[in-house]
Coordinates of C-alpha atoms in Angstrom, one line a residue:
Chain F
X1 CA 0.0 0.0 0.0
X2 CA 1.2 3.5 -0.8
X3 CA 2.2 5.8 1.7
X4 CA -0.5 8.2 0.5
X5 CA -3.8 9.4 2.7
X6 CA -6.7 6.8 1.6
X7 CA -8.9 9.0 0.0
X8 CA -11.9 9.9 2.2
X9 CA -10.0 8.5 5.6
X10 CA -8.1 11.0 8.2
X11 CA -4.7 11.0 8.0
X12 CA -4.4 9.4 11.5
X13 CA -6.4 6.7 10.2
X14 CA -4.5 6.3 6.7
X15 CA -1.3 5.8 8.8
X16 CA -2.9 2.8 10.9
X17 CA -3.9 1.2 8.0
X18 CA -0.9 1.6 6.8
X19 CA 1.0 0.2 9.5
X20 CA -1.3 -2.7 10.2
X21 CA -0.7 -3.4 6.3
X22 CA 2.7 -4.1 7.2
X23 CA 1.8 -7.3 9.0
X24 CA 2.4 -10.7 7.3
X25 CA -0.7 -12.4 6.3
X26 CA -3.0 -8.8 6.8
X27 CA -3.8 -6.6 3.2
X28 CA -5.2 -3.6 2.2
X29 CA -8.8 -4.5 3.3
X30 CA -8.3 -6.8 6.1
X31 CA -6.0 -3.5 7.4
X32 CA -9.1 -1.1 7.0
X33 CA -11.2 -3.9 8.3
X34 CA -8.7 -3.9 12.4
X35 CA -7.5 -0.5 11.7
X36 CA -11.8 0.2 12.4
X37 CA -12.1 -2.2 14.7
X38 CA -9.7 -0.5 17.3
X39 CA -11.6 3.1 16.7
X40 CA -14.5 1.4 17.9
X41 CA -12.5 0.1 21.2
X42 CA -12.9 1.2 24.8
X43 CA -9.9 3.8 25.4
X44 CA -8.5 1.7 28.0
X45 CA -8.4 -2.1 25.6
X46 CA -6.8 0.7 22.1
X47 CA -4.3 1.8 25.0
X48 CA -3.5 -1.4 26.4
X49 CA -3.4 -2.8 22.7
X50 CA -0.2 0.0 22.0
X51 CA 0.9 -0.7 25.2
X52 CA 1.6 -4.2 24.3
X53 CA 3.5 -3.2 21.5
X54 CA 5.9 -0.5 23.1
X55 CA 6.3 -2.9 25.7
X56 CA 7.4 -6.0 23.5
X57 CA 9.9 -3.8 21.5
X58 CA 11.2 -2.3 24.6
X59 CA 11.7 -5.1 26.9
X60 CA 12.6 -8.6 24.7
X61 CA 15.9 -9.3 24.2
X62 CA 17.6 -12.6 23.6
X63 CA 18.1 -15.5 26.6
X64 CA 21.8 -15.6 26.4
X65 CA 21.8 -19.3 27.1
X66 CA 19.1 -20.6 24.7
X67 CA 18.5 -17.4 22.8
X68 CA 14.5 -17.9 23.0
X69 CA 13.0 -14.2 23.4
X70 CA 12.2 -13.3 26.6
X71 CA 11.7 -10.2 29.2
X72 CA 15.1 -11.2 31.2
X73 CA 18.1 -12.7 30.5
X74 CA 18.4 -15.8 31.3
X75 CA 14.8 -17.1 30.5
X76 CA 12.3 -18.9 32.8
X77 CA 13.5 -22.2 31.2
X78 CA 17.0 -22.1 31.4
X79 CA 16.6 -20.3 35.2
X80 CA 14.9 -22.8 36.3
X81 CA 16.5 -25.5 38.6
X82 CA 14.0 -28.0 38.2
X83 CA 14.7 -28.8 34.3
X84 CA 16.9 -31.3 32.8
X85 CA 20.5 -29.9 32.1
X86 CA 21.3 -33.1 30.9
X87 CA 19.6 -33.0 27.6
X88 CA 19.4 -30.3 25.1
X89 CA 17.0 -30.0 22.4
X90 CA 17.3 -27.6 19.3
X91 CA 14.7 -26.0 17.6
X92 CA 14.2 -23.5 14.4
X93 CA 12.1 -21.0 15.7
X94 CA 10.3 -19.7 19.6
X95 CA 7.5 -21.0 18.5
X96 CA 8.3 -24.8 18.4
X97 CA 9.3 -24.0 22.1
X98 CA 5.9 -23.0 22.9
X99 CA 4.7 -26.4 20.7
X100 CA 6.9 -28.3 22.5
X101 CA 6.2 -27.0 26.1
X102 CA 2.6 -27.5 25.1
X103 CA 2.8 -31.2 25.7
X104 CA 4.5 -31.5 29.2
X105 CA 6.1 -34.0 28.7
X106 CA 9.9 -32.7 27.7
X107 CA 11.9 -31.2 30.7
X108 CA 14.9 -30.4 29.1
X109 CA 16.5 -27.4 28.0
X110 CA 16.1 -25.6 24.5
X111 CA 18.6 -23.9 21.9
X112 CA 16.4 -21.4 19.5
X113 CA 18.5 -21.0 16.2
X114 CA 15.9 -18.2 14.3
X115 CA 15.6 -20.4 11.3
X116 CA 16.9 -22.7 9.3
X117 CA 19.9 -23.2 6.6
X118 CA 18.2 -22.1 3.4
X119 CA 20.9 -21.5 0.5
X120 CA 18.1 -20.4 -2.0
X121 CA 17.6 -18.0 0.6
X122 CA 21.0 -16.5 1.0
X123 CA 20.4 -17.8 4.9
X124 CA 23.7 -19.7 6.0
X125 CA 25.1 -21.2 8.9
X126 CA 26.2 -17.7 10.0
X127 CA 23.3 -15.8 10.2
X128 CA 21.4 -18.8 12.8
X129 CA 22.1 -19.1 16.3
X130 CA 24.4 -21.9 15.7
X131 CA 27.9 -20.7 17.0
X132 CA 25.9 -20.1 20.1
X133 CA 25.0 -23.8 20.6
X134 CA 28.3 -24.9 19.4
X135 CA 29.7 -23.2 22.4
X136 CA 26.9 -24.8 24.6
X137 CA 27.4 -28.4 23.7
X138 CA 31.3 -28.4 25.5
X139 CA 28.8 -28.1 28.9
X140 CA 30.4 -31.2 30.6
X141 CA 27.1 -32.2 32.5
X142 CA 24.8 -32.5 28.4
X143 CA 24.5 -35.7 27.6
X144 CA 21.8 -35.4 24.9
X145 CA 21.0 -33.4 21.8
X146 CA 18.0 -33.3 20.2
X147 CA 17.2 -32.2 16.5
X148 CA 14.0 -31.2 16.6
X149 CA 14.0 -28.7 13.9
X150 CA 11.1 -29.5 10.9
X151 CA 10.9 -32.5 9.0
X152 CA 11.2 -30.4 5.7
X153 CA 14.5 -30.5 3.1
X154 CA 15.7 -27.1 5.0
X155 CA 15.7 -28.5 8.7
X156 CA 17.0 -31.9 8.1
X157 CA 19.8 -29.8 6.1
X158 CA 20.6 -27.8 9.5
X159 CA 20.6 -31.0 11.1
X160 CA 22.4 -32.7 9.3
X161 CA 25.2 -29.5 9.3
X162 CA 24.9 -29.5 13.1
X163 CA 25.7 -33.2 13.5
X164 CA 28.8 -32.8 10.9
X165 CA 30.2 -29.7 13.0
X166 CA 29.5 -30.9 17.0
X167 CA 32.4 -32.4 18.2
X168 CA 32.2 -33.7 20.7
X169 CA 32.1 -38.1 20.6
X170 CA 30.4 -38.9 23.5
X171 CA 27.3 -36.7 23.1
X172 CA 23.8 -39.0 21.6
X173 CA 22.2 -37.1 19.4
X174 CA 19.2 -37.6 18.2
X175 CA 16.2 -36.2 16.2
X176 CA 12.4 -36.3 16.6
X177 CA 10.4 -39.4 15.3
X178 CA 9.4 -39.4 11.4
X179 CA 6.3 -40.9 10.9
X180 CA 2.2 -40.6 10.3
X181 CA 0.7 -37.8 12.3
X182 CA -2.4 -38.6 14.6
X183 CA -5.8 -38.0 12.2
X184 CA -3.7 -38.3 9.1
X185 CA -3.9 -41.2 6.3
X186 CA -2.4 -43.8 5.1
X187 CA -3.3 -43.3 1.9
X188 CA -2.3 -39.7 1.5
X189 CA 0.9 -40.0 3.1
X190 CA 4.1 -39.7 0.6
X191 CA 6.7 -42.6 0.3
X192 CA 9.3 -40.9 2.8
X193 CA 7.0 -40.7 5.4
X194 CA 5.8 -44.4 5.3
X195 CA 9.2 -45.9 4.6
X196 CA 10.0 -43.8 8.1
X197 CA 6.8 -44.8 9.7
X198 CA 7.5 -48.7 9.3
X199 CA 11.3 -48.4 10.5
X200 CA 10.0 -46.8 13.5
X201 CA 7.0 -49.3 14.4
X202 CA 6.4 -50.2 17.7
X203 CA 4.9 -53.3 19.8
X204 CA 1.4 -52.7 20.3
Chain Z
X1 CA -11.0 -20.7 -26.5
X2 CA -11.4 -20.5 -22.8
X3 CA -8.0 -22.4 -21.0
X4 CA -9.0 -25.7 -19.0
X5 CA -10.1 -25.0 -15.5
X6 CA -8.2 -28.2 -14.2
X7 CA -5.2 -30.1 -15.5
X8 CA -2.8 -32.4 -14.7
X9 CA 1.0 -31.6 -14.8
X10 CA 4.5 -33.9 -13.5
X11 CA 6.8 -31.1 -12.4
X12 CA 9.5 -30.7 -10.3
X13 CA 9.4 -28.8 -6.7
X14 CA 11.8 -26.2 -6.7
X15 CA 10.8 -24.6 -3.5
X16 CA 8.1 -22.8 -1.6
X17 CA 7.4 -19.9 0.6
X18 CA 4.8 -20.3 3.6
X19 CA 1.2 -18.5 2.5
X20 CA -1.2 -17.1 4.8
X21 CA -2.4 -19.1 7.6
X22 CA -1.1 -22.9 7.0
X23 CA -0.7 -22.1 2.9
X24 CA 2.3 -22.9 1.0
X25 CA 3.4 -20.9 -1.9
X26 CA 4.9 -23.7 -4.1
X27 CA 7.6 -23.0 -6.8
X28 CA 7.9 -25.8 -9.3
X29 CA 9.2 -26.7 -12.8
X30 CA 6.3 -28.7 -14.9
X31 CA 7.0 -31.1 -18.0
X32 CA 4.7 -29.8 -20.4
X33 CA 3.7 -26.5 -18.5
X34 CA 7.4 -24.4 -17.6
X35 CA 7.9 -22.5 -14.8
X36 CA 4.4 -22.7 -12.5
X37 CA 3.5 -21.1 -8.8
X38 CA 0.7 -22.4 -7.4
X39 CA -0.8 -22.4 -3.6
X40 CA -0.9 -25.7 -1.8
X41 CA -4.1 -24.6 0.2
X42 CA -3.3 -25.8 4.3
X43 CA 0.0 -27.6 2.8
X44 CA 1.4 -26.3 6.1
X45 CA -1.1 -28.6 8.3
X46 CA 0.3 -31.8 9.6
X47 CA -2.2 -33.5 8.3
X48 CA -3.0 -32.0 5.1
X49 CA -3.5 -34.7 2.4
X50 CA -0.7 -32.6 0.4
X51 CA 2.3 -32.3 3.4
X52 CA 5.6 -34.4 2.3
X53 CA 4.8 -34.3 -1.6
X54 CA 5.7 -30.8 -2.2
X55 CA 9.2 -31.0 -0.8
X56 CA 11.7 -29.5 -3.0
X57 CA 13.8 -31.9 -5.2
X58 CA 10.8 -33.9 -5.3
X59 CA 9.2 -35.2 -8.7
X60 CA 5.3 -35.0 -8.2
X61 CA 2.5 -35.8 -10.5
X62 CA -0.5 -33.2 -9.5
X63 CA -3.8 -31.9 -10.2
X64 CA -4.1 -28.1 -10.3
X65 CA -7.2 -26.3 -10.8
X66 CA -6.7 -22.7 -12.6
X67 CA -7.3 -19.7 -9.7
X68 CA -7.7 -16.2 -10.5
X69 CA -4.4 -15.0 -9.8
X70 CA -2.8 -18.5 -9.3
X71 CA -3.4 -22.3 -10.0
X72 CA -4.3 -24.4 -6.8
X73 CA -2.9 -28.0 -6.0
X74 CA -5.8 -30.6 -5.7
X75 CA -3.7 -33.3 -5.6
X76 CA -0.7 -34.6 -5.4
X77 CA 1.4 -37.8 -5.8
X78 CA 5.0 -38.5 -5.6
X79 CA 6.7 -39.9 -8.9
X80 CA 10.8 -39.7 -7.6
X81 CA 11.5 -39.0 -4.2
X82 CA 14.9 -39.0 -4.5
X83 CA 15.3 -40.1 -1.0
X84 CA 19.1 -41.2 -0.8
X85 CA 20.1 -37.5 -2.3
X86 CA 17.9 -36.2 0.8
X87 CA 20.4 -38.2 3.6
X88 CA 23.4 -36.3 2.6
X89 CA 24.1 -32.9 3.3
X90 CA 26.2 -31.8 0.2
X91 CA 23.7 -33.8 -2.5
X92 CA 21.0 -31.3 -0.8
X93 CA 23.2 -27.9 -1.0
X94 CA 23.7 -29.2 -5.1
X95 CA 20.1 -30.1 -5.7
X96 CA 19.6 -26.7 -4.3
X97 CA 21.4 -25.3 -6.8
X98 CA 20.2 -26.4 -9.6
X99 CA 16.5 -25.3 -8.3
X100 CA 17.9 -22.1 -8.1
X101 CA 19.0 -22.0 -11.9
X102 CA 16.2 -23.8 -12.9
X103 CA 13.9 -21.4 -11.2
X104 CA 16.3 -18.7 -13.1
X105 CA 16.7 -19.9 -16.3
X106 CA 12.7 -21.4 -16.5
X107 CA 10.0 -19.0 -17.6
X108 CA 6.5 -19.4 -17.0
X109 CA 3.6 -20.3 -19.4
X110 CA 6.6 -21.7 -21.6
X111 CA 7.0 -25.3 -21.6
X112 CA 11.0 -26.5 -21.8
X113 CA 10.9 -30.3 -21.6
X114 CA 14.5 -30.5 -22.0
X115 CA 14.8 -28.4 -19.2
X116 CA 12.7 -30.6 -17.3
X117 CA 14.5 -33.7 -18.2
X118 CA 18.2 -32.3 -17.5
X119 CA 16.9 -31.5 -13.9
X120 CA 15.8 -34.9 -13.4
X121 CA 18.8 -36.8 -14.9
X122 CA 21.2 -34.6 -13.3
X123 CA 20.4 -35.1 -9.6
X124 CA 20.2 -38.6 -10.3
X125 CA 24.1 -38.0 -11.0
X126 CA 24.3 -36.3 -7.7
X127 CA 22.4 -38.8 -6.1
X128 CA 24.7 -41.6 -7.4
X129 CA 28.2 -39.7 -6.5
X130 CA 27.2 -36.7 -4.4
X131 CA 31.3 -35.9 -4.4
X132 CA 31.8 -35.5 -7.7
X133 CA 31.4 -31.9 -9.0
X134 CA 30.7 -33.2 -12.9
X135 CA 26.7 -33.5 -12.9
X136 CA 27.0 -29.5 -11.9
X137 CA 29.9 -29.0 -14.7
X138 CA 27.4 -30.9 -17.4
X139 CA 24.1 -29.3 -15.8
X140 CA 25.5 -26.2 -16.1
X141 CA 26.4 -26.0 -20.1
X142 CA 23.3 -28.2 -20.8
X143 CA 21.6 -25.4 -18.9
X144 CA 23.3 -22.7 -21.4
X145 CA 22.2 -25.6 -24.3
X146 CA 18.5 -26.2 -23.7
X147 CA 18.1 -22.2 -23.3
X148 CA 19.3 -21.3 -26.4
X149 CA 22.6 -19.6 -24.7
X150 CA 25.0 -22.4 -26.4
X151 CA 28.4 -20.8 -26.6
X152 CA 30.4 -21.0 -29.9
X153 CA 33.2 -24.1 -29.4
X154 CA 34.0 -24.9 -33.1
X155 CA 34.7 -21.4 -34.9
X156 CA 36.0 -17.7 -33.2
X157 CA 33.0 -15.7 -32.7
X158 CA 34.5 -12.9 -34.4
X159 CA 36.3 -14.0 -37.2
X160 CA 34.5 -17.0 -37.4
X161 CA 37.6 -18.8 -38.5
X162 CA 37.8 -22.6 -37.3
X163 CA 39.8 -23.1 -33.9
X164 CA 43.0 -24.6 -33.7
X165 CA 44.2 -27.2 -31.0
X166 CA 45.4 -24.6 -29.2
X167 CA 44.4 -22.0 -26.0
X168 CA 42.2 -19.8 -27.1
X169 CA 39.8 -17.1 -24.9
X170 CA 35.8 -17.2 -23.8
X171 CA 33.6 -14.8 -23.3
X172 CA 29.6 -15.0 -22.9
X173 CA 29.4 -11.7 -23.7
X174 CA 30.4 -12.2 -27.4
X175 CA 29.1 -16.0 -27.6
X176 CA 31.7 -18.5 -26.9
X177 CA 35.0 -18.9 -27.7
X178 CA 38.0 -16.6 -29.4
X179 CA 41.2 -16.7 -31.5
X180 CA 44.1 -15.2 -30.3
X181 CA 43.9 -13.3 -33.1
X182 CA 40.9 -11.4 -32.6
X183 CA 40.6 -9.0 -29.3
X184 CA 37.2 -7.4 -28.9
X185 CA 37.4 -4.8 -26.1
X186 CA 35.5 -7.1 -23.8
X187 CA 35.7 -7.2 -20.0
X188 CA 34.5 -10.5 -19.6
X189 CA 36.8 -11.9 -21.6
X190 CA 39.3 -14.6 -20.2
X191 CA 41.7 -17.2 -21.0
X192 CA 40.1 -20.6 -22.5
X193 CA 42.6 -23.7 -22.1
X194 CA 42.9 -26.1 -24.6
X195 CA 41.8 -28.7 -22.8
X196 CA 38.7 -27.2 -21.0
X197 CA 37.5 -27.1 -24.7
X198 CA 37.8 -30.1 -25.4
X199 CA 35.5 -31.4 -21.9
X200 CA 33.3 -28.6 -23.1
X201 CA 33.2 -30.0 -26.7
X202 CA 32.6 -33.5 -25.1
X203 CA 30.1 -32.0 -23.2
X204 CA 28.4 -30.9 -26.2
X205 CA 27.7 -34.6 -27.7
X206 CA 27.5 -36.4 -23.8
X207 CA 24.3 -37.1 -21.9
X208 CA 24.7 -36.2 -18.6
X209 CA 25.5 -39.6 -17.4
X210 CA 28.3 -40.1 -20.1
X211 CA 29.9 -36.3 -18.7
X212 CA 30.0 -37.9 -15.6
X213 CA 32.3 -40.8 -16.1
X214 CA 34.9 -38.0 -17.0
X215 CA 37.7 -38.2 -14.7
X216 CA 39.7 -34.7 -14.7
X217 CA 42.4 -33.3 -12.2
X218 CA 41.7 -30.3 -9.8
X219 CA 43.4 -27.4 -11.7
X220 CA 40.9 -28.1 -15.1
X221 CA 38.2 -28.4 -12.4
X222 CA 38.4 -25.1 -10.7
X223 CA 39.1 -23.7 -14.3
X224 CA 35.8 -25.2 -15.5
X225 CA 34.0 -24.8 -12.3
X226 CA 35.2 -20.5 -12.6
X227 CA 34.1 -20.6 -16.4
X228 CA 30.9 -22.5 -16.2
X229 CA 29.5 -20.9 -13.1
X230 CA 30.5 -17.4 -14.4
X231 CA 28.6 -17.7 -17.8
X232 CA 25.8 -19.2 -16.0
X233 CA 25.5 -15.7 -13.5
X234 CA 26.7 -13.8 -16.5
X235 CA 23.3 -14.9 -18.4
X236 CA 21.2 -14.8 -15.0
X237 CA 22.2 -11.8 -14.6
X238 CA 21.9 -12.3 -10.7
X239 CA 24.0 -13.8 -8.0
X240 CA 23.4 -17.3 -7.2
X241 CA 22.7 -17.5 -3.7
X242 CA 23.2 -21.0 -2.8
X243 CA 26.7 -21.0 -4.5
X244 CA 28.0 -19.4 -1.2
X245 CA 26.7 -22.3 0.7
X246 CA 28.3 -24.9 -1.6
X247 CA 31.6 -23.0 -1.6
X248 CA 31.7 -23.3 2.4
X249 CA 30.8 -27.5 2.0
X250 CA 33.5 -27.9 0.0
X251 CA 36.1 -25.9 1.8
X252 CA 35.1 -27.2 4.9
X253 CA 35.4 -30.9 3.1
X254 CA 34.8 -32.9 6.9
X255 CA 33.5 -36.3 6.9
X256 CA 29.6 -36.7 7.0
X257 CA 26.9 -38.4 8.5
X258 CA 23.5 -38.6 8.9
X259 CA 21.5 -38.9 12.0

C-alpha cells in the first residue's frame, strides 16, 4: 500500500492502516477492516493494545543461554533449577518451544537457532544461532542433543550440518520421530513418510 | 477458447514460501507447463492430504485447478522421491542449486521439456556420486544448451575462422570462444585452455550420465567450475545465492553423517 492518505479517511487513520498493512498475512482490506475495529474500542483495551506493542519492542531481548525471546536474561526455562541440564533439544524457531512446552512431557533445556539453513535463501550457517549452541554443547554435564527442527529438506539440512560440525564423541544425538501424524492417512501419506513410519514401528 | 479450469502436470518442486495461515506458496518446474507457482491450500497442516509431496527436489505428479491470480494443488502424488540425495548434506546444498538455476533460467507459461529432463537426470548423477562436482559442470552447459545460450566451441566468434588445437579465450558476452587473433574490447573476456574445450566439446555430444564418467584433475576443475558458473550468473544476470553455501561445503570438506 502507498504511503499516501486513503482517500476519504483521516490521516491518522491512513497511517494505521498503513502500519497494520505491514503485518504478514494482513492486506489492504483486512488493514481497514482492524484499523476500524480499534476506533470502535474502549480507550483503555486501544491503550493497552499499543501498550503491548511498546512494551514487546522495549523489553525482549535474547536468553543468552538458549537465545528464545524473553523479558530477562536468562529465560524462565534455562533459570529454572528444576529442568533437565542433561539434555538439550534444538529448535528452528520460539514457537516450536511453545509447541513443545505445550505437551508436558519434555523437561529439558532448548537452543532457539531463528531459522533454518536455506541457500536459496541466502540464509547460511552464520546468520542462525548456531555458533551459540556450538559453544553450549562443551557443557560437561549435556549428555543429549536433540534435533527437533522441521521435517522439511531445510531443517533436516541444518541438522544434518549440526551433526557434521559438533564435536564432541560422547554426546547422543538424536532427532524427533518421522512418521504418520495422529488423524492423518495412510493413503495420503508420501513414500518418505511411510518408509520412516515402518522403520520406526512399535509393539502394540 | 477459454483455458482448461483443471489439469494435470508432472513437475519438479523447486521450493516454496509459507502463505497465509497454513498455505504454501509452491515454486515448481512442470513437463509440459514451464515455470508454474501455485498455492498448496493448508500444505502447512500436519495433516494436510498434500504435506511431504511438495518438498523441494521432489518429482510429483498433480492436479491443479486454474485460480484467478494462481493455480491451486488438488492433488498430489510423488513420482521420484529421491530419497538417498535427501540423507546427505552436500547432494542437498547441489540439488539446491540447480533449483535455483532452474527457477532462473525457466519461464512461465513456456514449456522447456529438456529443461525438465536435465533437472531430473542430473540429480540422479548427484544422487549416485554426491562428491563429484561433474553432474553440476554438465548441468551447467546443458543449462546454457536447452536455453538457447550455447556458446560458440568450433569457430571464433569474431572472425569466425575454425579453432586450432590450441588456447584460445571465452567470453559470454560475445558467444563463446575466441582466437588469439581477434581482441574485442570485452571485460569478460578470459583465458580458454585447450583442454577445458575439449571437456566442453565432449560435453556438447554427452548425456549427462556419459559427462560424468569423466575423470579430470583439480586445476581443469576449478578452471571449469570459474568458467561454467561465471557464464551461467553472466546470463542470469543475478548472483546465485546457494553457490555461497556450496563454496563453504566444500572448503570445509569434513566427513559426513547422517542422523
Amino acid at each position: 500500500m502507498s504511503s499516501e492518505n486513503i482517500p476519504g479517511a483521516a490521516p491518522s487513520l491512513s497511517r494505521l492502516v498503513q502500519e497494520l498493512n505491514r503485518l504478514p498475512g494482513i492486506g489492504p482490506k483486512s488493514a481497514q477492516r482492524l484499523a476500524y475495529y480499534i476506533i470502535r474500542l474502549p480507550d483503555d483495551e486501544a491503550y493497552a493494545l499499543a501498550d503491548a506493542v511498546t512494551s514487546v519492542k522495549q523489553n525482549i531481548v535474547f536468553c543468552a543461554d538458549c537465545q528464545n525471546l524473553t523479558d530477562a536474561s536468562p529465560c524462565p526455562i534455562c533459570a529454572d533449577p528444576r529442568r533437565d541440564r542433561s539434555i538439550l533439544c534444538v529448535v528452528e524457531d520460539p514457537l516450536d518451544v511453545l509447541a513443545m512446552e505445550r505437551t508436558r512431557s519434555y523437561r529439558g533445556l532448548y537452543h532457539v537457532l531463528h531459522g533454518v539453513i536455506s541457500p536459496i535463501n541466502g540464509i547460511g550457517p552464520d546468520q542462525l544461532r548456531l555458533k551459540e549452541l556450538f559453544n553450549r554443547l562443551a557443557e560437561p554435564e549435556l549428555t543429549e542433543l536433540v534435533v527437533a527442527t522441521n521435517p522439511t529438506l531445510e531443517g533436516e539440512a541444518t541438522a544434518m550440518y549440526i551433526r557434521r560440525h559438533q564435536s564432541r564423541e560422547d554426546l547422543r544425538i538424536t532427532h524427533l520421530a518421522r512418521g504418520l501424524p495422529v488423524g492423518g492417512s495412510l493413503e495420503y501419506s508420501d513414500e518418505t513418510t511411510l518408509t520412516r513410519a515402518f522403520q520406526g514401528r512399535q509393539e502394540l | 477458447m477459454a483455458p482448461p479450469k483443471t489439469y494435470r502436470c508432472e513437475a519438479i518442486i523447486l521450493g516454496y514460501s509459507p502463505l497465509g495461515e497454513a498455505d504454501l506458496l509452491v515454486t515448481m518446474y512442470a513437463r509440459e507447463q514451464g515455470k508454474i507457482r501455485a498455492v498448496g491450500k493448508g500444505a502447512r497442516r500436519s495433516t494436510s492430504k498434500l504435506v511431504g509431496h511438495l518438498e523441494p527436489l521432489t518429482v510429483v505428479r498433480m492436479s491443479m485447478v486454474n485460480g484467478r491470480s494462481m493455480d491451486i494443488i488438488s492433488q498430489a502424488e510423488v513420482v521420484e522421491s529421491f530419497a538417498a540425495l535427501k540423507e546427505d548434506l552436500t547432494a542437498i546444498s547441489k540439488g539446491l542449486y540447480l533449483s535455483e538455476l532452474v527457477d532462473g533460467f525457466g519461464s512461465e507459461d513456456i514449456a522447456n521439456p529438456p529443461l525438465f529432463q536435465l533437472m531430473i537426470q542430473t540429480l540422479r548423477a548427484v544422487q549416485a556420486d554426491s562428491a563429484s562436482d561433474m553432474p553440476l559442470r554438465a548441468f551447467e552447459f546443458h543449462l546454457l544448451q536447452v536455453s538457447g545460450l550455447m556458446p560458440e566451441l568450433y569457430h571464433c566468434v569474431e572472425c569466425r575462422q575454425e579453432l586450432e588445437p590450441n588456447a584460445h579465450r571465452f567470453s559470454p558476452n560475445v558467444g563463446g570462444t575466441l582466437c588469439l587473433e581477434c581482441n574485442p574490447d570485452d571485460a569478460h573476456l578470459r583465458p580458454l585452455s585447450l583442454r577445458a574445450l575439449k571437456v566442453l566439446r565432449l560435453f556438447d555430444r554427452s548425456s549427462i550420465a556419459e559427462a560424468c564418467k569423466l575423470s579430470i584433475d583439480d586445476g581443469l576443475a576449478d578452471e571449469l567450475k570459474s568458467l561454467l558458473s561465471t557464464t551461467v550468473g553472466y546470463w542470469l544476470g543475478k548472483e546465485i545465492r546457494s553457490n555461497s553455501f556450496l563454496e563453504r561445503l566444500h572448503k570445509e570438506s569434513l566427513p559426513e553423517v547422517y542422523i
